[in-house]
Amino acid sequence: MNKNLMQSVKVLKGIGDETADLLAGLNIVTIKDLLEHFPFRYEDYRLRDLADVKHDERITVEGKVHSEPSLARFGKKRSRMTVRLLIGRYLVQAIIFNQPYLKNKITINETVTVTGKWDQHRMAITVSEMHFGENRRGKLFEPVYALKGSLTMRNMRKYIAQAFAMYGDDIEETLPDGLVRKYRLPNRREALETMHFPEIPEDVQKARRRFVYEEFLSFQLKMQALRKIEREQTPGIVQKYDLDKVKEFIDRLPFPLTGAQKRVVNEILTDMKSPYRMNRLLQGDVGSGKTVVAAICLYASVTTGRQGALMVPTEILAEQHAASLKEIFDPFHVRCALLTSSVKGKARKELLAELAEGKIDILVGTHALIQEEVSFARLGFVITDEQHRFGVEQRRILREKGEKPDVLFMTATPIPRTLAITVFGEMDVSVIDEMPAGRKTIETYWAREDMLERVLGFIEKELHKGRQAYVICPLIEESDKLDVQNAIDVHSSLTFYFQNRFKVGLMHGRLPSAEKEEVMRSFAENQIQILVSTTVVEVGVNVPNATVMVIYDAERFGLAQLHQLRGRVGRGSDQSYCILLAEPKSEIGKERMKIMTETNDGFVVSEKDLELRGPGDFFGKKQSGVPEFKVADMVHDYRALETARDDAAKLVQSRAFWEAPEYGRLRTELEEAGVLKGEKLD
Ligand code: ADP
Ligand code: MG
């Protein structure tokens, strides 16, 4: 890195200790940092025609004062002034906060230029800047920077201009020539200069392209290098499974595999017999049949004499998986056991002992699996279901049990491509993109709460046909803070409504395990026809005879969650229905309901979800590991992201990348990030 650029910003005129401290608060310490302090938006002072302006846009317009201003004061400092302006053929209300002194300058019939936010509905503009006379500004397009404390925009612009004048020539190209030419990117100096001093918005677009690519490439190189290093330096076990047995196992399944399932099984088996350690993400929409894929691969590992583990996020799911795997595995003499926190005392001791002696082939469980006391004799294959619900640390602990087990992460929340590339970029990805034959699409309706009567009638009709229904509520019991439905109340009112005709069960996370198990079993055996529940049944629960999913206060759930809940029905051959009872207040809420009624495809739902929420929020909690970029936007720039990923993957496989001087700078970056030592990124 060029030394001049690594100097402190204090070498600039006007920056002393105090200003330097303020800048440090923005992570600006060196000249380089300052030059890379990109504007977060631009002020566009070019005059606009109100006919082309959208609601909420920031605009500059010129007009004539049409009325005397009227001023209202609130206390000493606050005031609000309104004045009518004639702009083109529109009469517009200008609103000016806290600048009472402008009142005397505003004269009827004089020309003014105002900049501010446009309110289309009220034909009003909230003014942030007002100039008297015509728009005669020097620059019509200016960068706007993040500031801190007493830093002013004017000074920030000055510092950056000064830094450029003094050190612009020291800015070196970071990208290899070949790529710059291939994508016709402006060189680094030129691009930086344009970001800070553009003439028109189109200039910014060109310069931005370069930084978007640069950021993505640098990030993807880390991911891809990490992947390569992990593959080469942590060899896995070569699992020489018995192909004939695996084939027989597949033949004896009650259904033929879908094309997608076959492809994915092949991908996984190929990893297992390779000397690489598998680190693979398996994505598939709800109901696409991930469980049998898991079972086949677990079985393959068992045929090598090793053990397998399946970790799931909830007890209900663990129990269900254990039960269905037992059924699949019994004829093959594979011993399958369940470990959750409710397995206690003597039973637990025995189970752990058998596991350590290798008498158990497959262990299914919750995070109880990763406790220290749990040790396997020969762990060869690990699966985590609904992997994004487990933290990075929990996944690591499980991976490190046993020698070097192959690891498969499964997720039923389809992850949008862009996020899969960034968050799981170091993994291989398999996708089941095909549903088993004969599945009907679930019909989804959005109903207002006053239609409850009709909804109940509809449920009743389905129950009379012998089907079953779920009714989901956001809360377990009444809350004085939230005005939403709770499972306990809904359970009692439905019990009353359906009395003597149908049985209504109640399920939520606070029931004791034994009771949960009992309720689930009764529902699965159709002794209960309606299950009122919280979202504990969200993932994985499989009762094919249930055809109705009613979700109360559906606007309170995210799209991914709604899609998961909907996935509890449509698992058998009968037509299924999902009814969303919702009174969304926000536009986003309404949009969600519409998306749900319009598509059944989890990948589409998740892409939309990403658009509505933004990448940082997609996985809910902030533990997601979604990287932040300065310039790039994963959602809108996803094409560039894919390009960068492909380029990075090719580069790390090429000899030139590791040797040629052209790539020196990119290699240094990897080194500085600790990637070459095999340290984990976060
Ligand atoms: P998910 O991917 O949501 O975990 P499951 O593995 O629970 O889905 O499968 C959903 C249902 O589809 C199960 O009842 C399963 O037995 C059935 N199923 C899976 N694969 C097939 C297939 N190839 N043909 C028919 N039914 C299948
Ligand atoms: Mg599943």
GROMACS .gro file of C-alpha atoms and ligand atoms in nm, residues 254-258 261 284-292 320-321 385 410 412 432 436-437 439 540 542 544 568 571, ligand 1:
model
   56
  254PRO     CA    1  -4.248  -4.632  -0.075
  255PHE     CA    2  -4.201  -4.391  -0.367
  256PRO     CA    3  -3.951  -4.329  -0.647
  257LEU     CA    4  -3.716  -4.035  -0.589
  258THR     CA    5  -3.777  -3.720  -0.786
  261GLN     CA    6  -3.365  -3.582  -0.512
  284GLY     CA    7  -3.525  -2.732  -0.071
  285ASP     CA    8  -3.867  -2.585  -0.031
  286VAL     CA    9  -4.098  -2.721   0.238
  287GLY     CA   10  -4.227  -3.059   0.132
  288SER     CA   11  -3.965  -3.112  -0.136
  289GLY     CA   12  -3.851  -3.428   0.044
  290LYS     CA   13  -3.528  -3.347   0.220
  291THR     CA   14  -3.581  -3.603   0.492
  292VAL     CA   15  -3.544  -3.908   0.269
  320GLN     CA   16  -4.093  -3.679   1.466
  321HIS     CA   17  -3.769  -3.733   1.277
  385ASP     CA   18  -3.178  -2.943   0.983
  410MET     CA   19  -3.032  -2.854   0.551
  412ALA     CA   20  -3.629  -2.547   0.455
  432ILE     CA   21  -3.397  -2.968  -0.455
  436PRO     CA   22  -4.281  -3.491  -0.560
  437ALA     CA   23  -4.532  -3.568  -0.834
  439ARG     CA   24  -4.868  -3.238  -0.519
  540GLY     CA   25  -4.091  -3.006   0.979
  542ASN     CA   26  -4.568  -3.380   0.903
  544PRO     CA   27  -5.049  -3.545   0.572
  568ARG     CA   28  -4.758  -2.796   0.724
  571ARG     CA   29  -4.847  -3.292   0.241
  683ADP     P1   30  -3.916  -3.142   0.374
  683ADP     O1   31  -3.830  -3.117   0.256
  683ADP     O2   32  -4.008  -3.026   0.401
  683ADP     O3   33  -3.841  -3.186   0.494
  683ADP     P2   34  -4.025  -3.403   0.386
  683ADP     O4   35  -3.895  -3.470   0.375
  683ADP     O5   36  -4.088  -3.395   0.520
  683ADP     O6   37  -4.013  -3.257   0.328
  683ADP     O7   38  -4.123  -3.467   0.280
  683ADP     C1   39  -4.256  -3.428   0.268
  683ADP     C2   40  -4.344  -3.545   0.232
  683ADP     O8   41  -4.318  -3.589   0.101
  683ADP     C3   42  -4.321  -3.664   0.322
  683ADP     O9   43  -4.449  -3.717   0.354
  683ADP     C4   44  -4.243  -3.762   0.234
  683ADP    O10   45  -4.267  -3.894   0.267
  683ADP     C5   46  -4.295  -3.728   0.096
  683ADP     N1   47  -4.199  -3.753  -0.013
  683ADP     C6   48  -4.067  -3.727  -0.012
  683ADP     N2   49  -4.011  -3.761  -0.130
  683ADP     C7   50  -4.109  -3.808  -0.208
  683ADP     C8   51  -4.114  -3.856  -0.341
  683ADP     N3   52  -4.005  -3.865  -0.417
  683ADP     N4   53  -4.235  -3.897  -0.390
  683ADP     C9   54  -4.345  -3.887  -0.313
  683ADP     N5   55  -4.347  -3.842  -0.186
  683ADP    C10   56  -4.231  -3.801  -0.133
   0.00000   0.00000   0.00000
